[in-house]
XYZ file of C-alpha atoms in Angstrom:
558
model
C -52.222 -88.612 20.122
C -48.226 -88.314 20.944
C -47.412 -84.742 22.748
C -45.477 -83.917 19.383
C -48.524 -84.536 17.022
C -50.650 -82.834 19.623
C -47.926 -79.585 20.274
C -48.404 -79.637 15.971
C -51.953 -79.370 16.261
C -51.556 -76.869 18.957
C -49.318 -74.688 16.629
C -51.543 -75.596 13.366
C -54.209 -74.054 15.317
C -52.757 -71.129 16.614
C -51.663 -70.511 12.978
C -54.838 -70.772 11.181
C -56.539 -67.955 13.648
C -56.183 -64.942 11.239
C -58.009 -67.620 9.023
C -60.560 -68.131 11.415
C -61.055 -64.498 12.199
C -61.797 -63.761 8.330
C -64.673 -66.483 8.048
C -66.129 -65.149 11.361
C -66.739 -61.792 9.507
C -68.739 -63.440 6.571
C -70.774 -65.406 9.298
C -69.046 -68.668 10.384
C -69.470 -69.831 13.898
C -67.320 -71.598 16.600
C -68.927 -75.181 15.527
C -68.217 -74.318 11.311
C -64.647 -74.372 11.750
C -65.314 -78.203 12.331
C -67.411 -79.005 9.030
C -66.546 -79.446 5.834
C -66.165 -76.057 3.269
C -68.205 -76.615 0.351
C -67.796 -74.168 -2.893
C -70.923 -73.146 -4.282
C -69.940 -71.653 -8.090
C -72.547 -69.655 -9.555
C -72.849 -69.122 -13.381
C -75.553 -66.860 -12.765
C -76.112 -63.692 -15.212
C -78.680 -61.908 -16.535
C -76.676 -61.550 -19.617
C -78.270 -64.814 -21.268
C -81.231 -66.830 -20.621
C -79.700 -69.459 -20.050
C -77.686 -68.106 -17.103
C -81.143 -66.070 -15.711
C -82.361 -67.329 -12.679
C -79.109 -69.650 -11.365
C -78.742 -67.382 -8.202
C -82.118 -69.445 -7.356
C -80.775 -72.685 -7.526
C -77.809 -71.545 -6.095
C -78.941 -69.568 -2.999
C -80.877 -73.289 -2.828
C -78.161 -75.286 -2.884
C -76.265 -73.410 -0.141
C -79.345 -73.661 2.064
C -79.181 -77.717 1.628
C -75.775 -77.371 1.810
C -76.197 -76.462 5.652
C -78.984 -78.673 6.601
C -76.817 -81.517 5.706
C -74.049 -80.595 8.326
C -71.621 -78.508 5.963
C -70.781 -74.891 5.766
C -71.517 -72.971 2.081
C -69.642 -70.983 0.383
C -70.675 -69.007 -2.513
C -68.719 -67.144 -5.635
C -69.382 -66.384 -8.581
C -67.867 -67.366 -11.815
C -68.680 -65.927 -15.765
C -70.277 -66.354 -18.330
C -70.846 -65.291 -21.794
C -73.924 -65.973 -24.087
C -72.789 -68.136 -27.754
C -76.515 -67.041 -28.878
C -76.045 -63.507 -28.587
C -72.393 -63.001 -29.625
C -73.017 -65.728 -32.472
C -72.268 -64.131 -35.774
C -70.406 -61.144 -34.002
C -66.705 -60.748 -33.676
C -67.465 -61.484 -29.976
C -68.510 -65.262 -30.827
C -64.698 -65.608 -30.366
C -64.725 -65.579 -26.873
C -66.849 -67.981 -26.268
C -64.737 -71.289 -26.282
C -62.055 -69.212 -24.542
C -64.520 -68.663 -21.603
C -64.371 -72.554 -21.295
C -61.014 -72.168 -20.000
C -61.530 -69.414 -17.760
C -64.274 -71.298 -15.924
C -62.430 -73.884 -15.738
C -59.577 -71.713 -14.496
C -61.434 -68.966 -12.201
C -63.116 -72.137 -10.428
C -60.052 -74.162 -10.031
C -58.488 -70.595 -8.899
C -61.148 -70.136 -5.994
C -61.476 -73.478 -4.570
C -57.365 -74.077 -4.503
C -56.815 -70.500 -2.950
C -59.803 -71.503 -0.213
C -58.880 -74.873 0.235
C -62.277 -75.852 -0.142
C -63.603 -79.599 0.896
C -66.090 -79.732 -2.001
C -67.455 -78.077 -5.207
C -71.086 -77.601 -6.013
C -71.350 -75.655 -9.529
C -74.551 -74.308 -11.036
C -74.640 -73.612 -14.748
C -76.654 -73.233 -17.409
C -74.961 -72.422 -20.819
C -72.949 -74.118 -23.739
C -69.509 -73.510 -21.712
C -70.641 -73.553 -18.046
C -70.520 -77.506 -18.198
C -67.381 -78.566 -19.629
C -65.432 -75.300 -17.911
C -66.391 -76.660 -14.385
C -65.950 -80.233 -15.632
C -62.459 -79.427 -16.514
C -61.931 -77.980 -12.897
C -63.598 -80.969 -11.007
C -61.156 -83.319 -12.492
C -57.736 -80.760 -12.014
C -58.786 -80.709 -8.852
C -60.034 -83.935 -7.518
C -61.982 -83.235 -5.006
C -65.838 -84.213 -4.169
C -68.062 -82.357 -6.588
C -71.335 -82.020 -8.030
C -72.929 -80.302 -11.312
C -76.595 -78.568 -11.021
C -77.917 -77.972 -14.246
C -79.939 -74.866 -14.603
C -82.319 -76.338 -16.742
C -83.343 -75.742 -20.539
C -86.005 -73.631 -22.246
C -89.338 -73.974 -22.691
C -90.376 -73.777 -26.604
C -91.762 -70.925 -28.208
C -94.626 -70.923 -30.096
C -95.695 -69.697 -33.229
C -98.723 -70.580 -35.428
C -98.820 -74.614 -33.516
C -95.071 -74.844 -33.730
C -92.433 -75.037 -31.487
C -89.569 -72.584 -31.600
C -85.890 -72.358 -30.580
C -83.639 -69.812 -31.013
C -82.627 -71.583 -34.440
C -85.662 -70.662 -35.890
C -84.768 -67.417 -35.207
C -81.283 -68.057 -37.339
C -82.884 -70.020 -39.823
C -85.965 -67.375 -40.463
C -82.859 -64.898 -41.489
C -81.700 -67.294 -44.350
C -85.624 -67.715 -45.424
C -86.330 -64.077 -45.387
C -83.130 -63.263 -47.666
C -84.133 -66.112 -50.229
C -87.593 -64.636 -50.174
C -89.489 -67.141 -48.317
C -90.695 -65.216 -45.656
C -91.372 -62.059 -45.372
C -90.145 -59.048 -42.716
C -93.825 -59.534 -40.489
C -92.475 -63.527 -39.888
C -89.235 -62.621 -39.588
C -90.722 -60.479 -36.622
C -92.948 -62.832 -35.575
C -90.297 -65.378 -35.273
C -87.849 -63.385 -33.175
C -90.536 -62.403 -30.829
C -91.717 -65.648 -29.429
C -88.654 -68.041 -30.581
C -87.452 -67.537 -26.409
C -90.049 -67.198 -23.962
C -88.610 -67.070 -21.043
C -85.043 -68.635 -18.718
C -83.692 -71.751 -19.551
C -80.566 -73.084 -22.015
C -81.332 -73.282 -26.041
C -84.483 -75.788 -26.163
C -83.558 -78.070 -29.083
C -80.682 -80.930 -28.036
C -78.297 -78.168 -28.972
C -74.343 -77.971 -26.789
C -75.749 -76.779 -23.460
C -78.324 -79.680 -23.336
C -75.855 -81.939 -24.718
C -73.198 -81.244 -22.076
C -76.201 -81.984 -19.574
C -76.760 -85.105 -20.815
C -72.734 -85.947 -21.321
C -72.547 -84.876 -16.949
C -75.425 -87.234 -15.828
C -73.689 -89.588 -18.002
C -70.608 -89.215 -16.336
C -72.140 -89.452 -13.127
C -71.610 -85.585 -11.686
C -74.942 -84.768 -12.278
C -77.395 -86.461 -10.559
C -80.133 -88.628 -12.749
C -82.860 -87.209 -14.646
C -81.701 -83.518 -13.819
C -80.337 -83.055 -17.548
C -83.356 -82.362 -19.366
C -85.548 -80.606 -16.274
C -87.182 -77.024 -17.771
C -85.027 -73.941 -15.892
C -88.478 -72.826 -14.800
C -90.220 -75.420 -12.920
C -89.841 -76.002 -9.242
C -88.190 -79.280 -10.148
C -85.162 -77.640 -10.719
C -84.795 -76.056 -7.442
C -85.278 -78.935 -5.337
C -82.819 -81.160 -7.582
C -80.468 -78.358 -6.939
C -81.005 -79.201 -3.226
C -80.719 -83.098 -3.635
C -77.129 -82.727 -5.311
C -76.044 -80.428 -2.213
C -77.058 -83.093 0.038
C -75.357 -85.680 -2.574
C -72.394 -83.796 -2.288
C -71.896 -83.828 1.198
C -72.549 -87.670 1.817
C -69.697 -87.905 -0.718
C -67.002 -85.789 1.147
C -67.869 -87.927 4.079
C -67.583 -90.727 2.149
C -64.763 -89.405 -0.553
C -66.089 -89.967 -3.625
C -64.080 -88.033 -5.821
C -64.836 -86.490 -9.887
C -61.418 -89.144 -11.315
C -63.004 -92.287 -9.479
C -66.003 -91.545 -11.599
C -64.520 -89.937 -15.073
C -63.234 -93.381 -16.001
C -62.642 -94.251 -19.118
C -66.213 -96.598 -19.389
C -67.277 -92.975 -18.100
C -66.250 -91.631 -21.329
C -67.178 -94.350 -23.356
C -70.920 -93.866 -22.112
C -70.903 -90.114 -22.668
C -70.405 -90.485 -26.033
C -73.006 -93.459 -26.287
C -75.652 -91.223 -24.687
C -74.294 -88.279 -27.255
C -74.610 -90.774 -30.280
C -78.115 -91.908 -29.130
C -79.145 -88.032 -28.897
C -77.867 -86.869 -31.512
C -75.981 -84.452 -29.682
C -73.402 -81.028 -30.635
C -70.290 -81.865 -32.160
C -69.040 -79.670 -29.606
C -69.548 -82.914 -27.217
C -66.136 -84.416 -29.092
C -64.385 -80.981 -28.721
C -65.443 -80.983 -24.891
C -64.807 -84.574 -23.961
C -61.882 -84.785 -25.301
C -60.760 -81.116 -23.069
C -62.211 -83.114 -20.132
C -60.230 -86.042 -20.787
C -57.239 -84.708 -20.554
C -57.962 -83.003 -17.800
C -58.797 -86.081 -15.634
C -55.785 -87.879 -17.327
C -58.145 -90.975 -19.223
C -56.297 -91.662 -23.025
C -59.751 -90.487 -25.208
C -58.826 -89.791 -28.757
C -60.503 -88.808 -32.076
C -61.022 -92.175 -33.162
C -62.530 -93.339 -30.285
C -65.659 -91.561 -31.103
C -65.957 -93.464 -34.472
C -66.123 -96.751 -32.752
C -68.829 -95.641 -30.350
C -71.066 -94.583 -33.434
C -70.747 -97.929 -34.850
C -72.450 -99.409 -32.056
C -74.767 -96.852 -30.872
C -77.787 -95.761 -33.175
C -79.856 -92.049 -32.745
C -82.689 -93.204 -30.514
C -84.049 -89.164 -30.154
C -86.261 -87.610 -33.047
C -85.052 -84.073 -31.408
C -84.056 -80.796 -33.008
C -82.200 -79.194 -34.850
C -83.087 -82.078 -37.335
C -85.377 -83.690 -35.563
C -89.268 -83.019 -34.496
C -88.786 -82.422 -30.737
C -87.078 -80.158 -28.123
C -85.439 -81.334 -24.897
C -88.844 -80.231 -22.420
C -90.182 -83.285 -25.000
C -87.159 -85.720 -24.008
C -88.173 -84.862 -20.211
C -91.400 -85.794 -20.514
C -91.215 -88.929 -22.113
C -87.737 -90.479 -19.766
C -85.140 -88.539 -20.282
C -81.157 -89.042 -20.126
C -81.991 -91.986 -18.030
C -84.410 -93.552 -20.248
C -82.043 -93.244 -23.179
C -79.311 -94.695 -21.109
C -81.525 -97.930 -19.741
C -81.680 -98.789 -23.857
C -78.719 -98.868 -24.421
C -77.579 -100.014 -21.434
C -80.361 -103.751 -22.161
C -78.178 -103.713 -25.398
C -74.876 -103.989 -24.014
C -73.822 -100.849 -25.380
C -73.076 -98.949 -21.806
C -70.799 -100.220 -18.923
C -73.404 -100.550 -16.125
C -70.452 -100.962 -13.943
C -69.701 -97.188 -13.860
C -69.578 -94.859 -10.428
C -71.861 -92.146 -9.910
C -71.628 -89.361 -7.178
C -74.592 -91.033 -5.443
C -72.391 -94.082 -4.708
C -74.617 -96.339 -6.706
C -73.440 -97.672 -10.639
C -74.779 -96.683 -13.325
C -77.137 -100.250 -14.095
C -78.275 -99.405 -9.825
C -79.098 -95.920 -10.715
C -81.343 -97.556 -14.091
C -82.643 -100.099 -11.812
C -86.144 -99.266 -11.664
C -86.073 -97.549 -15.199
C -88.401 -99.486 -18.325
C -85.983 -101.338 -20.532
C -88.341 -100.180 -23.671
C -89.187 -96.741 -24.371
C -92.754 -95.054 -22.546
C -95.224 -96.368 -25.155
C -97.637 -93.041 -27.167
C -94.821 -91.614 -27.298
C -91.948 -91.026 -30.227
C -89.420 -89.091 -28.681
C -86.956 -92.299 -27.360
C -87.181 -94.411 -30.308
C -87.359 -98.130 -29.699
C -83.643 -99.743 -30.302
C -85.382 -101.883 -33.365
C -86.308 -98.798 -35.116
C -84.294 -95.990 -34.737
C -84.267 -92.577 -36.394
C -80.204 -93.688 -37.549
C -78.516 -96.983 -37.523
C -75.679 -95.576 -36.222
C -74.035 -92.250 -34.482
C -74.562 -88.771 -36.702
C -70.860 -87.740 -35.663
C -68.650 -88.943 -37.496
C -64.605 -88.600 -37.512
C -63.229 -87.802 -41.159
C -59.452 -87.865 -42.221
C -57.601 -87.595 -45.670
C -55.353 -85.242 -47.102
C -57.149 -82.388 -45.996
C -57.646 -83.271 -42.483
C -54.745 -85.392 -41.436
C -55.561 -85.178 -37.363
C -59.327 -85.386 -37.777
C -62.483 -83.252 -38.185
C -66.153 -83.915 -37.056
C -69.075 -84.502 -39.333
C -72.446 -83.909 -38.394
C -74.801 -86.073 -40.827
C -78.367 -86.081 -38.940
C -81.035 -84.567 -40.944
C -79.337 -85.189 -44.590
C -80.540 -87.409 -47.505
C -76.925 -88.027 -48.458
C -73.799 -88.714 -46.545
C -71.288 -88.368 -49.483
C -70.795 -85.420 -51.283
C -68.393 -83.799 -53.860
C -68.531 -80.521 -55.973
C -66.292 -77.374 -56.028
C -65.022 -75.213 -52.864
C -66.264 -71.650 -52.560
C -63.740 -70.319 -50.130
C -63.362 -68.177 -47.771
C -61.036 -66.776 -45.116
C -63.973 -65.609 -42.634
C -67.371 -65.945 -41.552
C -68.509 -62.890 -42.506
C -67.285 -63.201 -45.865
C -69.713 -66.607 -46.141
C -72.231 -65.260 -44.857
C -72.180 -62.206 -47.085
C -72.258 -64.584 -50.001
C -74.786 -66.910 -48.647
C -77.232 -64.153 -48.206
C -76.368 -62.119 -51.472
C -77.116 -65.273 -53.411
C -73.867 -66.548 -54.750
C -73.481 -70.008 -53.180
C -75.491 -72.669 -54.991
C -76.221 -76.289 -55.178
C -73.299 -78.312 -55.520
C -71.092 -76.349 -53.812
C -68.618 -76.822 -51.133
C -68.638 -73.737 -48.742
C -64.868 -73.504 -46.987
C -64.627 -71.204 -44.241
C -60.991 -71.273 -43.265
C -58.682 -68.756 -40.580
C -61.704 -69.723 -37.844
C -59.759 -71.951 -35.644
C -58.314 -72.064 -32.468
C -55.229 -70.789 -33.018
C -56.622 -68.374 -36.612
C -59.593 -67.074 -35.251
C -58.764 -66.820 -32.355
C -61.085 -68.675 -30.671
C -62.906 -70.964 -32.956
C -66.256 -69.511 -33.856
C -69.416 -71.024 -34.007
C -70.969 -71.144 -37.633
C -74.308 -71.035 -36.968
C -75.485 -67.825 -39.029
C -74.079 -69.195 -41.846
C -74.888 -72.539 -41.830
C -78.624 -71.653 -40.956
C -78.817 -69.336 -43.663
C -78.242 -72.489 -46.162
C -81.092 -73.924 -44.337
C -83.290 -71.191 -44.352
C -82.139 -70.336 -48.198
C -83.187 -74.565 -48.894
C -79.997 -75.259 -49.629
C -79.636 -77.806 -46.553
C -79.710 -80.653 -48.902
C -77.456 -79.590 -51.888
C -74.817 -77.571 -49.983
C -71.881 -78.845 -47.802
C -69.570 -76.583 -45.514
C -66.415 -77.613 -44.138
C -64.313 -74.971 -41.732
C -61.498 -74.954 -39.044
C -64.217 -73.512 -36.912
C -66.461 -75.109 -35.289
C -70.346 -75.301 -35.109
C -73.230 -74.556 -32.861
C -75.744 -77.686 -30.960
C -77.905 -75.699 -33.074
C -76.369 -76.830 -36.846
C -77.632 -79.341 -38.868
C -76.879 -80.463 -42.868
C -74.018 -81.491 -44.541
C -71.110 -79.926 -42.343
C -68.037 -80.556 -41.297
C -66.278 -78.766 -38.393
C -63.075 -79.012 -36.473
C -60.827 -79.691 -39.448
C -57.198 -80.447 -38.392
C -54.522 -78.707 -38.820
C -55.848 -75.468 -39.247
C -55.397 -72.781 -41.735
C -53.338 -70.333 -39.339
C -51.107 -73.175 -38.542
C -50.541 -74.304 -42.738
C -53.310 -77.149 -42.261
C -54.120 -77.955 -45.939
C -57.730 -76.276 -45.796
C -55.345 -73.552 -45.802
C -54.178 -74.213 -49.290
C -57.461 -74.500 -51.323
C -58.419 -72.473 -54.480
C -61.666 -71.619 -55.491
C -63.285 -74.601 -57.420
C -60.909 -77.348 -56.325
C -62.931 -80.535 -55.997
C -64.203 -81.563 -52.702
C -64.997 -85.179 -51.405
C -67.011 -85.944 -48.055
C -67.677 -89.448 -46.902
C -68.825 -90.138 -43.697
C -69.778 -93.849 -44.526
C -66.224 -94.234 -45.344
C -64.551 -91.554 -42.712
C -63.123 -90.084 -45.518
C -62.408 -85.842 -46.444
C -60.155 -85.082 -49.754
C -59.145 -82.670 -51.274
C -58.768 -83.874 -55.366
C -55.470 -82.083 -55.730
C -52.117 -84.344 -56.235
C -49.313 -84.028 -53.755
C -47.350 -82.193 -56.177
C -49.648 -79.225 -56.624
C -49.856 -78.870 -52.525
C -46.287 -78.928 -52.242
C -46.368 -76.027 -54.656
C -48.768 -74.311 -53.191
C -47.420 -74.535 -49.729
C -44.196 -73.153 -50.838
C -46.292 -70.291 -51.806
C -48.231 -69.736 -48.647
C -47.833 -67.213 -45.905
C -48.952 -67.339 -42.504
C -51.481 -64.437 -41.799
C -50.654 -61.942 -39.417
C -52.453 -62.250 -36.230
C -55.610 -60.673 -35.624
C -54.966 -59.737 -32.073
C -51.667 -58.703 -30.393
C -52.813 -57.734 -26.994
C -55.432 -59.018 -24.465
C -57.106 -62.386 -23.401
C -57.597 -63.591 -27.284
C -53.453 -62.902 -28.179
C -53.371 -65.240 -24.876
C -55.354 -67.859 -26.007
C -53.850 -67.994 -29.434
C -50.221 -68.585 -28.029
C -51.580 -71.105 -26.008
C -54.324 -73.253 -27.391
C -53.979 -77.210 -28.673
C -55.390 -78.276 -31.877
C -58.844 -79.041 -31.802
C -57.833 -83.054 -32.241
C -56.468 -82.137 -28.924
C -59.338 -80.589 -27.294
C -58.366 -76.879 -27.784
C -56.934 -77.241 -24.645
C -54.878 -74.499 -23.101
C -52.204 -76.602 -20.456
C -50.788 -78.700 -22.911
């Protein structure tokens, strides 16, 4: 070392010892000041389920954190629960909370100067907010999942917290009656985990082991078991090898990286709150992913998993019988995933599947085989036409038809729908539009679950679309189509429908109209007026002056 590099060191030094006298207060020692500073970001709450128990894994990770020669550092970061504020005015908050994550972790770890990032989550937004953060900030990180749900049960069935949603819309079409309804609600959650079915939080899961930030099989583990703990510990050790080693989140959210989250999505049959997501994380790590993009994955990637909300099975089910990594050695013998991909371990993807069966665990039908699966090809679909000129997302698993056309019902908010769903006054044939529910109208693009599950429950699933600026719970299934772009608030065309203007879906052909000539929209969008804003003050008026389209991501640092 030259005597001016070594006088700088000297002076660095000196410098940094108010630094060093703070950290000796919250227990550092003479030999930590030499190791590397790894964040530890905590989701936990008791708020949610799905958040209950993190401090566990958390409190775990730290300790491997340690043992493996690097000093811990814990915070915590928030959370709010889409189950519990779904159907509420507060449901609007929850894709906002994606960007606070994202922004309260990339706050912390710049402002600490932190070598690494361990994050334990466990709900819809805790993924893709600390995904969004690992690849602003670029340095070595590492997703723990806090694991799913175990299934209720109720007379030899298994349970999510849909049935709980659905068993309203059965109860007000006089299916049920108030004892089930009951019944239902009592044992539809038994205990900590993330919504059981392969609903957004076990979705996101899947998309981060994907990706590579999580380590492999930890996606689908139950929140409950000891397994989750000592994967927790694993990934802290993971972590650490790659600071040493400097494996950092963009070398690994390449685009193939992309391209094989939405593969493993597809195969799934995943939330449409995975394109929404991806795309947010995209941008964040700077890879081109578009709209269209998705549509060419589906094409070549068929639903392998029978699992709910359509299908027969919850994600405990998917554990059992391979999980994310099974899925992803099938597609990956059928040349439909780039085994060439990083992963935090240092190994590729096709290394990580090495020792994986190329064909599904036989006596079981969870993992389809690729020769019979439950769809040829993806359930998300991208639709454009006049009424959605950037894009919107159709979910078709679970449906006996993927066109449709009849006359809109509209509406300008969920409760409004919902109102009318459960009074009676939707019926078959219709076209439900919910409309002033999107990023910018809402604010904060709700999640239709309640009314979408009330068509279920009411039987309607089958002879009923919805379309919306809004978006839609892992939980949804039927005819629906979410994310339409522009939106309302913004003079998007769904903006500009009348009650009983025809309505044409096709997700075969990509394809959502609105049967009204040019001439008539023209007229009516010299007639329209923006609405007023709901909010004027606070963290949704924020939000609303800031947020992308949802083609975009519903980003917020455009």
């Amino acid at each position: 070392m030259t005597e001016a590099r070594r006088s700088a060191a000297i002076t660095q030094g000196i410098a940094r010892t108010p630094n060093r006298a703070m950290l000796r207060a919250v227990g550092f020692t003479d030999q930590d000041f030499s190791r590397p500073i790894v964040a530890v970001a905590s989701a936990h709450s008791t708020l949610t389920p799905c958040n209950a128990g993190l401090d566990r894994l958390a409190n775990r990770a730290a300790e491997a954190v340690r043992a493996a020669g690097a000093v811990p550092q814990l915070f915590g970061t928030i959370t709010v629960s889409d189950g519990i504020s779904m159907g509420t005015e507060g449901m609007k908050y929850s894709l906002v909370s994606r960007e606070v994550i994202a922004d309260s972790i990339e706050t912390v770890c710049q402002a600490q100067q932190v070598d690494g990032l361990l994050a334990v989550g466990g709900c819809d937004k805790n993924m893709p907010g600390a995904l969004i953060a690992m690849a602003r900030m670029n340095i070595p990180a590492v997703f723990v999942y806090g694991g799913t749900i175990k299934p209720g049960r109720l007379n030899g069935r298994d349970l999510t917290v849909v049935s709980a949603f659905e068993a309203v819309g059965e109860y007000s079409a006089g299916r049920i009656g108030q004892a089930e309804l009951l019944d239902v609600e009592r044992h539809a959650c038994p205990g900590a985990g993330a919504c059981g079915g392969m609903f957004t939080a076990n979705t996101m899961s899947a998309v981060i082991e994907a990706m590579g930030l999580g380590l492999p099989g930890s996606a689908t583990v139950a929140a409950e078991d000891p397994e989750a703990a000592e994967g927790a510990a694993r990934a802290a050790a993971v972590l650490v090898s790659a600071i040493e080693q400097g494996r950092r989140p963009r070398d690994l959210l390449t685009r193939h990286a992309f391209e094989n989250a939405i593969a493993v999505v597809m195969a799934l049959g995943g939330s449409t709150n995975a394109v929404l997501h991806l795309l947010a994380v995209a941008h964040a790590a700077r890879v081109p992913l578009a709209l269209d993009d998705f549509n060419a994955v589906r094409a070549r990637v068929p639903v392998l998993c029978d699992l709910k909300p359509s299908g027969r099975y919850v994600t405990t089910d998917l554990h059992r019988a391979g999980g994310v990594p099974q899925v992803m050695k099938v597609l990956l013998a059928h040349g439909v995933l780039h085994g060439s991909a990083m992963t935090i371990t240092g190994q590729t993807v096709a290394e990580t599947l090495r020792d994986v069966p190329t064909e599904p665990l036989r006596g079981q039908d969870v993992i389809r085989r690729w020769t019979s699966p439950v769809h040829a090809s993806g359930h998300l679909a991208v639709l454009r036409g006049n009424l959605a000129p950037e894009g919107a997302v159709a979910k078709i698993t679970g449906v006996k038809a993927t066109r449709f056309s009849g006359p809109a019902r509209v509406f300008d908010s969920e409760e409004e729908c919902l109102a009318a769903i459960i009074g009676g006054r939707v019926r078959p044939g219709d076209v439900v539009v919910i409309r002033y529910e999107g990023p910018r109208g809402g604010p904060g693009m709700r999640e239709m679950l309640s009314p979408t599950s009330a068509i279920v429950g009411a039987g309607l699933g089958d002879s009923v679309a919805l379309i919306t600026d809004g978006r839609f719970s892992g939980g949804t299934h039927g005819l629906v189509v979410g994310h339409v772009a522009p939106e309302a608030a913004v003079g998007g065309v769904i903006g500009l429908v009348v009650e009983g203007d025809t309505i044409s879906i096709d997700s075969d052909r990509h394809e959502l109209d609105l049967k009204v000539s040019d001439a008539e929209l023209a007229h009516r969008r010299r007639a329209w007026v923006a609405p007023e804003p709901r909010y004027t003050s606070g963290v949704l008026h924020k939000y609303r002056k800031l947020v992308a389209s949802a083609s975009l991501g519903a980003v917020t640092d455009l």
